[in-house]
mmCIF file of C-alpha atoms in Angstrom:
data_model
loop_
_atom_site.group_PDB
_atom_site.id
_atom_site.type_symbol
_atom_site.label_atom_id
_atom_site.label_comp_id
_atom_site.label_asym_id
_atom_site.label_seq_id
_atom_site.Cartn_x
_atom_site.Cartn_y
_atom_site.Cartn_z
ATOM 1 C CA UNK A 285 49.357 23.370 -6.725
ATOM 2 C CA UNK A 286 52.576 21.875 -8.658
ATOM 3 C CA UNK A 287 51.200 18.454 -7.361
ATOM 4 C CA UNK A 288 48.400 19.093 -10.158
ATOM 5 C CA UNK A 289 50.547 20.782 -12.328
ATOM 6 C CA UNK A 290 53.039 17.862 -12.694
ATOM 7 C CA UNK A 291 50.214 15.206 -12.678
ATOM 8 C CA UNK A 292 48.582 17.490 -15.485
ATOM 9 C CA UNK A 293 52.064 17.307 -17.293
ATOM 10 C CA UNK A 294 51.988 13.531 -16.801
ATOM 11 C CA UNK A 295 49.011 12.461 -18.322
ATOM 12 C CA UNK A 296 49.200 15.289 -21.358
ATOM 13 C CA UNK A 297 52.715 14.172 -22.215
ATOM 14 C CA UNK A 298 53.921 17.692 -21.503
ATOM 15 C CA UNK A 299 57.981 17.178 -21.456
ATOM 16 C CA UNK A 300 59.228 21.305 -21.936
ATOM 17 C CA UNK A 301 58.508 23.994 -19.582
ATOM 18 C CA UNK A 302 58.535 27.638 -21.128
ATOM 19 C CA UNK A 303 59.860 30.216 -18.237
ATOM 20 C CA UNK A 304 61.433 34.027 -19.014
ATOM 21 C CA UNK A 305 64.797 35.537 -17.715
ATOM 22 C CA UNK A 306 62.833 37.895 -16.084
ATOM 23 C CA UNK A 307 61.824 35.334 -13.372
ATOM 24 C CA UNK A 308 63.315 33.251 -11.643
ATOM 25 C CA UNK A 309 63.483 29.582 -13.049
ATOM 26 C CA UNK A 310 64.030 27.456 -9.618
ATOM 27 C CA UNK A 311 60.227 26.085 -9.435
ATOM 28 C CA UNK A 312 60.066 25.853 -13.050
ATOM 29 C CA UNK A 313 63.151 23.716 -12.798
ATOM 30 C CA UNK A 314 61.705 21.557 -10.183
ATOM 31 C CA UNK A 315 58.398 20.176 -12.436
ATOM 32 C CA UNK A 316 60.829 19.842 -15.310
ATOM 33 C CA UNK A 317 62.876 17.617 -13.085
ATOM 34 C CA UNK A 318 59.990 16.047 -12.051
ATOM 35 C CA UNK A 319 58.109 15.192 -15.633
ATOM 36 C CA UNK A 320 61.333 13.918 -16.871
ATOM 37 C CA UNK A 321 61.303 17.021 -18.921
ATOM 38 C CA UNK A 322 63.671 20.268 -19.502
ATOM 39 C CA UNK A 323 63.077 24.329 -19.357
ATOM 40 C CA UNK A 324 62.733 26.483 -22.120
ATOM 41 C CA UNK A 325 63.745 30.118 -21.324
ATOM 42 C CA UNK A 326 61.707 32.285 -23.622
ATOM 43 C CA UNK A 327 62.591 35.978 -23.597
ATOM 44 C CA UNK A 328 59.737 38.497 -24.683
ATOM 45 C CA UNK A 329 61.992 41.219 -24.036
ATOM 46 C CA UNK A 330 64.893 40.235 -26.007
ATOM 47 C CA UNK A 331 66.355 42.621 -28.238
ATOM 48 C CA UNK A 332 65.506 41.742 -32.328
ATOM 49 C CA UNK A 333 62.114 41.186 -32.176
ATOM 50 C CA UNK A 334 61.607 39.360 -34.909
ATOM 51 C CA UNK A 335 64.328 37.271 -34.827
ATOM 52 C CA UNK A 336 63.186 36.501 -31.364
ATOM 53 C CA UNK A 337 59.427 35.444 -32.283
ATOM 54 C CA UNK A 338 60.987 32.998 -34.992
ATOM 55 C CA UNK A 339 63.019 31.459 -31.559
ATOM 56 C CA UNK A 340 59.921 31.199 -29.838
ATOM 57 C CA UNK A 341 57.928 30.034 -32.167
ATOM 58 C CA UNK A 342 60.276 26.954 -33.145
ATOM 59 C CA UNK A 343 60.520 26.126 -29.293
ATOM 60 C CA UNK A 344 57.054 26.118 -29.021
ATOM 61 C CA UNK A 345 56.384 23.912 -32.728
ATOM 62 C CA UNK A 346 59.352 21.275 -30.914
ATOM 63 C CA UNK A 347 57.398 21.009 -27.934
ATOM 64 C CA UNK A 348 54.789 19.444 -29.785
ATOM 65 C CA UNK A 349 56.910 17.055 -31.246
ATOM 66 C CA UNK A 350 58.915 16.189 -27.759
ATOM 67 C CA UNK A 351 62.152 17.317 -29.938
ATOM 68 C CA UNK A 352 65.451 18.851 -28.705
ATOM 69 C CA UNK A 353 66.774 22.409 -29.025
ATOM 70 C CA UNK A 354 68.539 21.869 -32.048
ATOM 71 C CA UNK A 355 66.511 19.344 -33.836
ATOM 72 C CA UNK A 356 64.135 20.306 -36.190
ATOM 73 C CA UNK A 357 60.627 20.135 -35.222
#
């Protein structure tokens, strides 16, 4: 199965993985390491809701644009 998933991550250009805290990030780690590409902890459970939906949502706008956390997307 992560056979697929990192070919699938390949050929879509896919370069961030989004995991939570609440899981562990080892195999999540692994296809990042293997696409060339980095995790993204996202935390739905975070305290400050909205201020944690804004974080999210600007992790997920960079991934479209391959950018760093940091950059603007």
């Amino acid at each position: 199965a992560r056979d697929v998933l990192v070919a699938f991550a390949r050929e879509n250009g896919i370069k961030i993985i989004f995991a939570d805290p609440q899981h562990s990030t080892r195999e999540s780690s692994v296809v990042a390491g293997e696409i060339d590409g980095m995790v993204v902890v996202l935390d739905p459970l975070s305290p400050g809701t909205l201020q944690n939906l804004e974080d999210a949502a600007s992790h997920i706008a960079r991934s479209y644009h391959n950018t760093s956390p940091g950059e603007p997307p």
